[in-house]
Tab-separated table of C-alpha atoms and ligand atoms in Angstrom:
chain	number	residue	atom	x	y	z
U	1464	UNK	CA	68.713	33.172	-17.680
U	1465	UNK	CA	66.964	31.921	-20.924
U	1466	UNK	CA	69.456	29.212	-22.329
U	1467	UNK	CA	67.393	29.562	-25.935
U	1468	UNK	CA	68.920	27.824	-28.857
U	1469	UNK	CA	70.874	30.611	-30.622
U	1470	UNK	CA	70.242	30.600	-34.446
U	1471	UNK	CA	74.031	31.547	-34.850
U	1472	UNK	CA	74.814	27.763	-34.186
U	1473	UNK	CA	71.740	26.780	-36.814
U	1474	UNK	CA	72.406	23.813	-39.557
U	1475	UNK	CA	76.108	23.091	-38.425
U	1476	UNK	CA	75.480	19.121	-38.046
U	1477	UNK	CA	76.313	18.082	-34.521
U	1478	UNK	CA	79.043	15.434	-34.070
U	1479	UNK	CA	80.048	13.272	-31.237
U	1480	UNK	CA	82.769	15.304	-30.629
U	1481	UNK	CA	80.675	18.229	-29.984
U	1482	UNK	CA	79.116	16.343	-27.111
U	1483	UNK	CA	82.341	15.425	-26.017
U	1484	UNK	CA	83.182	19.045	-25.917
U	1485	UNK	CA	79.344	20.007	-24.328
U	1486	UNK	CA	81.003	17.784	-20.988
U	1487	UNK	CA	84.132	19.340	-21.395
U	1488	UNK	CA	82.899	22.688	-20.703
U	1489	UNK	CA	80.125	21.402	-18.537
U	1490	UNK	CA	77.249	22.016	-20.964
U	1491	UNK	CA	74.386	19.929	-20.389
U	1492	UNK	CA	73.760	17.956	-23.247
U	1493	UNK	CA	69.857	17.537	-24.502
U	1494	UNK	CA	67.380	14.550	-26.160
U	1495	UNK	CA	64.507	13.435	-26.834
U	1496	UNK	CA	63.270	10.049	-28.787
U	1497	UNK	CA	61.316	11.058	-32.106
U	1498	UNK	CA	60.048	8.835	-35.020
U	1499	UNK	CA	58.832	10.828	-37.557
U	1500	UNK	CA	60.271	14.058	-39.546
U	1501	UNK	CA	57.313	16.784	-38.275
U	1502	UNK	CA	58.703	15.888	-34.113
U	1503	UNK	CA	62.385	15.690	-35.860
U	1504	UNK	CA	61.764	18.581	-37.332
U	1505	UNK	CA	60.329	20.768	-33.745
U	1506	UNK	CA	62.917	18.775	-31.316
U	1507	UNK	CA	65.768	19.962	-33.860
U	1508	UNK	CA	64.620	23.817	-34.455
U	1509	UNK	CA	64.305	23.676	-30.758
U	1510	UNK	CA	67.996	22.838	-30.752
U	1511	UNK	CA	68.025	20.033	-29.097
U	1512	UNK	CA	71.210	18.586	-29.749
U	1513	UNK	CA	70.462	14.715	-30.051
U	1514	UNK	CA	67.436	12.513	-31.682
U	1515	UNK	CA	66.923	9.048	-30.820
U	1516	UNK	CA	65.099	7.061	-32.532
U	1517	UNK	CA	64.105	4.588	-30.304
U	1518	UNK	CA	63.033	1.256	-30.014
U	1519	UNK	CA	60.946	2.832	-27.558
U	1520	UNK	CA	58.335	3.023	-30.992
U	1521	UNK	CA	57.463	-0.621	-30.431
U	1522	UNK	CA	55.621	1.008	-27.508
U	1523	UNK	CA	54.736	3.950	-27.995
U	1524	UNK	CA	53.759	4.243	-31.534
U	1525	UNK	CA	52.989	0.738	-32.438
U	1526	UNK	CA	51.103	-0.373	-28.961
U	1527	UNK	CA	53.735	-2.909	-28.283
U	1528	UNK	CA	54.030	-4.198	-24.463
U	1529	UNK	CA	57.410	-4.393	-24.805
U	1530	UNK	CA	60.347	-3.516	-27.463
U	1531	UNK	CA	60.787	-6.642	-28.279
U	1532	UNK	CA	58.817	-6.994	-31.540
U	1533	UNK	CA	60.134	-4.236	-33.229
U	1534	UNK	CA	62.147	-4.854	-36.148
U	1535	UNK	CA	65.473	-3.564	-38.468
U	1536	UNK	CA	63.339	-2.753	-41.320
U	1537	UNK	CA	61.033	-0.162	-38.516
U	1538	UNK	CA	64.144	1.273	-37.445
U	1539	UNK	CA	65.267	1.942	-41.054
U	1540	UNK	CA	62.263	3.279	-41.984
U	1541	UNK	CA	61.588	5.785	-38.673
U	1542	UNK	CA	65.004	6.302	-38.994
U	1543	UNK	CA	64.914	7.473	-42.515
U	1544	UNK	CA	61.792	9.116	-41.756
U	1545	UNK	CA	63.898	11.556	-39.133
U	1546	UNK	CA	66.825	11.848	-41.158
U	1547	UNK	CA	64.693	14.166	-44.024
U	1548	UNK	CA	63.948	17.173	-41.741
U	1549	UNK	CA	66.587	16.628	-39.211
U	1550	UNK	CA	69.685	19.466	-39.881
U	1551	UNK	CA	71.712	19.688	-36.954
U	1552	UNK	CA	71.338	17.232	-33.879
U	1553	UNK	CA	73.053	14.192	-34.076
U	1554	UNK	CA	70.894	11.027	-34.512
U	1555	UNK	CA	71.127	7.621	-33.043
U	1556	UNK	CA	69.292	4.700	-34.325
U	1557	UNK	CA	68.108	2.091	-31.847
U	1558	UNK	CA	69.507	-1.897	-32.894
U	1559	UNK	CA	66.764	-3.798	-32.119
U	1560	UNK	CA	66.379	-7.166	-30.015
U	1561	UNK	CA	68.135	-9.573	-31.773
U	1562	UNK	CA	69.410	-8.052	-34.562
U	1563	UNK	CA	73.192	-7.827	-32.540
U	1564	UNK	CA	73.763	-11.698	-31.024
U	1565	UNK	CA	77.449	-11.679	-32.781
U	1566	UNK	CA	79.224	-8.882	-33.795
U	1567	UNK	CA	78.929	-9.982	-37.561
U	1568	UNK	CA	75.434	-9.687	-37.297
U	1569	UNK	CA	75.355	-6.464	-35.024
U	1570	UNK	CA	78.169	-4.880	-38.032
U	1571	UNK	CA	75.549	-5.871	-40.813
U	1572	UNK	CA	72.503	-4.402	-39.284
U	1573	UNK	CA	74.568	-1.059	-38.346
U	1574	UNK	CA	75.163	-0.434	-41.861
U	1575	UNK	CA	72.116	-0.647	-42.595
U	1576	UNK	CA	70.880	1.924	-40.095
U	1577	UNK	CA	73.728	4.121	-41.207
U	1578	UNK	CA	73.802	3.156	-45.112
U	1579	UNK	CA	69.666	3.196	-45.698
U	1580	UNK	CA	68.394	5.011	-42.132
U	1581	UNK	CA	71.129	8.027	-42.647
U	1582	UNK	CA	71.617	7.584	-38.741
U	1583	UNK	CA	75.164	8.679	-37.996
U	1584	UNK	CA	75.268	6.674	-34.315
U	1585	UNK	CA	73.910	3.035	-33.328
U	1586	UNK	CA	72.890	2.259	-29.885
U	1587	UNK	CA	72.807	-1.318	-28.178
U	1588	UNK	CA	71.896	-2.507	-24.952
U	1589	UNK	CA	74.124	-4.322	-22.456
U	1590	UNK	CA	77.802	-4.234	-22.126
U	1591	UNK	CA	79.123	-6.607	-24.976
U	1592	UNK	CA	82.632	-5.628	-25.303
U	1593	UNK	CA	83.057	-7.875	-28.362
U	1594	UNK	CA	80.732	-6.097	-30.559
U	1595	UNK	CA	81.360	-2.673	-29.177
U	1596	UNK	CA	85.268	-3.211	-30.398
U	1597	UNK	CA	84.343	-4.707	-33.694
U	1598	UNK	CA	81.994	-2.804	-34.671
U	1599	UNK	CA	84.395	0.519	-33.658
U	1600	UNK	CA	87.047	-1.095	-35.988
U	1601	UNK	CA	84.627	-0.754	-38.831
U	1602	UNK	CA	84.686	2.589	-38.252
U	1603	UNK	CA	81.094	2.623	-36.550
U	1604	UNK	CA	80.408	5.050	-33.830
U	1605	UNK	CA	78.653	3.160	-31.341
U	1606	UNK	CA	76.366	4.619	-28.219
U	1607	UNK	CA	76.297	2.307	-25.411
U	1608	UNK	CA	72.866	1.686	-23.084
U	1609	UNK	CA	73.328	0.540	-19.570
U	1610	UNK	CA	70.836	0.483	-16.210
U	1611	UNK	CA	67.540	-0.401	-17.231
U	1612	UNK	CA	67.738	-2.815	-20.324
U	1613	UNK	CA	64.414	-2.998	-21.725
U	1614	UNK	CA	65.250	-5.948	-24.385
U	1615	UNK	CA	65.814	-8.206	-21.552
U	1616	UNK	CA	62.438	-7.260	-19.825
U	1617	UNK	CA	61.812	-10.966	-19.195
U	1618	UNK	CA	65.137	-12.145	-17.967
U	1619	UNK	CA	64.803	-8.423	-15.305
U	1620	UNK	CA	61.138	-9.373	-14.496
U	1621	UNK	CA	59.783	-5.989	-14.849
U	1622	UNK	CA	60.751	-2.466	-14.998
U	1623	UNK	CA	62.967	-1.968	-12.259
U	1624	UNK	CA	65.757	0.062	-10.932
U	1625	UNK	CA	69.027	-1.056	-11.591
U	1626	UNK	CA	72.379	-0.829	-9.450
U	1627	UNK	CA	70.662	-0.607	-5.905
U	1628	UNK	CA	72.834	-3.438	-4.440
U	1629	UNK	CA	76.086	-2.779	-3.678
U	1630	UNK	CA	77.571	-5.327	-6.297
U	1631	UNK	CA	75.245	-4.613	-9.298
U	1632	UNK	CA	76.588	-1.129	-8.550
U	1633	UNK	CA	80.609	-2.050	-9.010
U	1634	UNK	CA	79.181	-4.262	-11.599
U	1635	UNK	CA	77.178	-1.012	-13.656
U	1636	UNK	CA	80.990	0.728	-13.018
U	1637	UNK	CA	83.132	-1.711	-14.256
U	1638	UNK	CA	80.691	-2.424	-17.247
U	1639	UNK	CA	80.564	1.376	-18.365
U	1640	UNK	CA	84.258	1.711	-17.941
U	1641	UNK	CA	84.915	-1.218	-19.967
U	1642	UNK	CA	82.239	0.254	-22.894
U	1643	UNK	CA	84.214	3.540	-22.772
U	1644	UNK	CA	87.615	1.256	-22.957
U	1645	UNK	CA	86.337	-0.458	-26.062
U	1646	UNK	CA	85.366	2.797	-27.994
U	1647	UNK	CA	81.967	4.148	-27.210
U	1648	UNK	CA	81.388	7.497	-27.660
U	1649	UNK	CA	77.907	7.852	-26.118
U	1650	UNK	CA	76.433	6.550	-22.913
U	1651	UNK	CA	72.710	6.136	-21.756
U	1652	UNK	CA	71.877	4.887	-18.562
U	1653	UNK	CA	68.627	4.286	-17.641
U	1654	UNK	CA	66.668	3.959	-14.258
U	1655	UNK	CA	69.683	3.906	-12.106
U	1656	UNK	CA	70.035	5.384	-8.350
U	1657	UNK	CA	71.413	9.306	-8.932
U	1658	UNK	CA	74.129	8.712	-6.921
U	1659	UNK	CA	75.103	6.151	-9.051
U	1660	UNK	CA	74.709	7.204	-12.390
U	1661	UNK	CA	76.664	10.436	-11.013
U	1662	UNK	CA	79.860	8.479	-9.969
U	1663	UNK	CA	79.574	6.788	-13.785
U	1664	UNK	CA	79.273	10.062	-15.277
U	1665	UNK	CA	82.482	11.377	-13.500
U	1666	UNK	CA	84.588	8.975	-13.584
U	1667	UNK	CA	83.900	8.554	-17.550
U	1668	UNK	CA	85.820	10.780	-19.820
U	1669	UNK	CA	83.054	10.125	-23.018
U	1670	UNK	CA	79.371	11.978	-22.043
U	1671	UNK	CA	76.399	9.859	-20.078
U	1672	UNK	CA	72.883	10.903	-21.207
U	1673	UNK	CA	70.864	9.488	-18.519
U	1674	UNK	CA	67.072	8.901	-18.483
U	1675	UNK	CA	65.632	8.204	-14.682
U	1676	UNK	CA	69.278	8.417	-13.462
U	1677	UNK	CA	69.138	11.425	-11.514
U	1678	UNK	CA	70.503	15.393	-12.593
U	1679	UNK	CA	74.211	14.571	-12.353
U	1680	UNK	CA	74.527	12.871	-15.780
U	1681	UNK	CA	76.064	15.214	-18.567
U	1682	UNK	CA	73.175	15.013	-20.548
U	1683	UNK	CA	69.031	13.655	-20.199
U	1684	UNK	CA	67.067	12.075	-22.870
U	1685	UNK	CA	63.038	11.613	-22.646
U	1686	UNK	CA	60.768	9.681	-24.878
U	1687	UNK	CA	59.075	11.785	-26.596
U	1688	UNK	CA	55.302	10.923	-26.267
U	1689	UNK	CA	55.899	10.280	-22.007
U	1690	UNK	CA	57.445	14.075	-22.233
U	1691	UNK	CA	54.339	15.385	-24.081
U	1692	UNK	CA	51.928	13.111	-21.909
U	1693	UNK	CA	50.386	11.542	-24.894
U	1694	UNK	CA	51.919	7.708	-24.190
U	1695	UNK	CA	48.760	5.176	-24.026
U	1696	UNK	CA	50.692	3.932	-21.327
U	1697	UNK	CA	51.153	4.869	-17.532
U	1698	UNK	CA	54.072	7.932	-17.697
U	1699	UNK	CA	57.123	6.484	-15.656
U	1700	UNK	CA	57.879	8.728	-12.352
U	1701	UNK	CA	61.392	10.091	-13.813
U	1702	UNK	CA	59.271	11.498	-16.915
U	1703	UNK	CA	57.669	14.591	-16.557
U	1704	UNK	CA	54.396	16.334	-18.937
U	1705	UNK	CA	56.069	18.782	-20.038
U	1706	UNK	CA	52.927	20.268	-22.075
U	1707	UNK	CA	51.052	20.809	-19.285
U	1708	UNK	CA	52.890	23.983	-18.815
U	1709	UNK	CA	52.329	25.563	-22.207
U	1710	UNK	CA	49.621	25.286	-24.901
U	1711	UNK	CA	52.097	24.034	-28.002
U	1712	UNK	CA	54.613	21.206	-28.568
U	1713	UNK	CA	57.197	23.698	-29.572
U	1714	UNK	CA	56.992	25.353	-26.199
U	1715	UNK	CA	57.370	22.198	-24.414
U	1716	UNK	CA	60.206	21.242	-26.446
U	1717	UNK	CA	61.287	24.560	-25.809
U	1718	UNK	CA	60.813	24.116	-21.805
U	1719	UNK	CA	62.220	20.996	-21.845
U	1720	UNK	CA	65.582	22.189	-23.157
U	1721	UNK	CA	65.524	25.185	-20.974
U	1722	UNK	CA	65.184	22.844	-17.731
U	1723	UNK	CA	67.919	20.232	-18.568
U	1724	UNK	CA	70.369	23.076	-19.633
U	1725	UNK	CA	69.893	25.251	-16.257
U	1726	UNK	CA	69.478	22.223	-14.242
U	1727	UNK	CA	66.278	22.166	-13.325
U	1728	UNK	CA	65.085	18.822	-14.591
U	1729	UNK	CA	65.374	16.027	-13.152
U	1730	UNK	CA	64.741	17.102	-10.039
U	1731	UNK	CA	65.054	14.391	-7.337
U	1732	UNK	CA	61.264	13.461	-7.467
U	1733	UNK	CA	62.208	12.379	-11.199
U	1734	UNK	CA	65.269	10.754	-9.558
U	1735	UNK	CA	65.928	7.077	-7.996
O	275	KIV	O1	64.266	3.169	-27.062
O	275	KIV	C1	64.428	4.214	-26.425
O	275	KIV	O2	63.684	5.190	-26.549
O	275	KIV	C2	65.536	4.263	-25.486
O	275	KIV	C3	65.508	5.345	-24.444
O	275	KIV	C4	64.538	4.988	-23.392
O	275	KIV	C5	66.852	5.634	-23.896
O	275	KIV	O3	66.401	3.449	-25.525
């Protein structure tokens, strides 16, 4: 079966709800990090349904060791960047390190990702309740990030699964639930065991996009350049070159979307 993007569904702007819907009917939901408006442009025609924009950049398209030095005004302006040839997937802006210590702060640097990026979801790491529920009474739609939390890199001591003890585990639960509880609409989980990230995804109502957490998430997100082998750095082991199979970005966009939707990516050698 070829799960192509039909162009009946072309230019109707995705919203949350849609994904929502996606899990309802047990539609796997796709992503993919871009950065710029010519990959927004391919990942969206593609019909992928969601576009991060990252603060995966720091990395990958600044030469950053970490995330940490990337900055509001680079999301903004990646963001914005997106945004112009983007028509239909959703797109979630990335607040980086810093920029969310109390929910003030995390409400003023949302609207500006929403008021001067265009992007229509914010994402933070960790499971701060507080902000989540602020900003949601603002009238922000928030996308929560749990697992693998690469802004605390040097508090985790390296990229590392997360959850493999029995109490991190009920502690990854209780922490998702509680997101969900205080209104987020979105979940990414990152580098978690399968087995885990599957319980999460079932026992939450709102849809978990999971990246190195195994093929029993509602929905898998990539960075882009890792996808397309083309990171400077070493590719992580969930990741997969998806170019290598084709001779153009489009097909391996194309390939991509056609593996998450039938199930056929991540298979347990890109799972933990
Ligand atoms: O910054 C990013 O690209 C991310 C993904 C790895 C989920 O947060």
């Amino acid at each position: 079966m070829n799960t192509s993007y039909s162009s009946s569904l072309a230019n109707k702007p995705l919203t949350h709800l849609n994904l929502l819907e996606m899990k309802q009917r047990g539609e796997k939901i796709t992503c993919l990090t871009a950065y710029d408006a010519s990959f927004s442009a391919l990942i969206d025609e593609t019909g992928i349904e969601v576009i991060l924009v990252g603060d995966s950049l720091g990395m990958v398209v600044q030469g950053h060791a970490t995330t940490l030095p990337v900055t509001l005004d680079d999301i903004i302006y990646h963001t914005r960047c997106v945004m112009r040839s983007c028509q239909r997937a959703l797109v979630i802006a990335d607040l980086p390190f810093m920029t969310y210590s109390t929910p003030e702060l995390a409400a003023q640097s949302a609207a500006q990702l929403i008021q001067l990026g265009g992007a229509q979801l914010v994402k933070f790491e960790g499971a701060r309740i507080d902000i989540v529920a602020f900003l949601v009474k603002q009238g922000i739609a928030v996308c929560g990030h749990l697992g693998l939390l690469p802004q605390f890199i040097h508090q985790i001591g390296g990229y590392k699964v997360q959850g493999k003890a029995c109490d991190s585990a009920d502690k990854l639960i209780n922490d998702a639930l509680a997101l969900q509880k205080a209104g987020v609409s979105l979940l990414i989980l990152e580098c978690v065991p399968a087995e885990l990230a599957r319980k999460i995804s079932e026992q939450l109502h709102i849809p978990v996009i999971g990246i190195g957490a195994g093929a029993d998430c509602d929905g898998q997100v990539l960075v882009v350049y890792d996808m397309l082998g083309i990171s400077t750095g070493k590719r992580p082991s969930f990741s997969k070159n998806f170019l290598s199979e084709t001779n153009s970005i489009e097909g391996a966009f194309k390939i991509y979307y056609n593996a998450v939707k039938q199930g056929d990516f991540p298979t347990s050698a890109h799972s933990f």
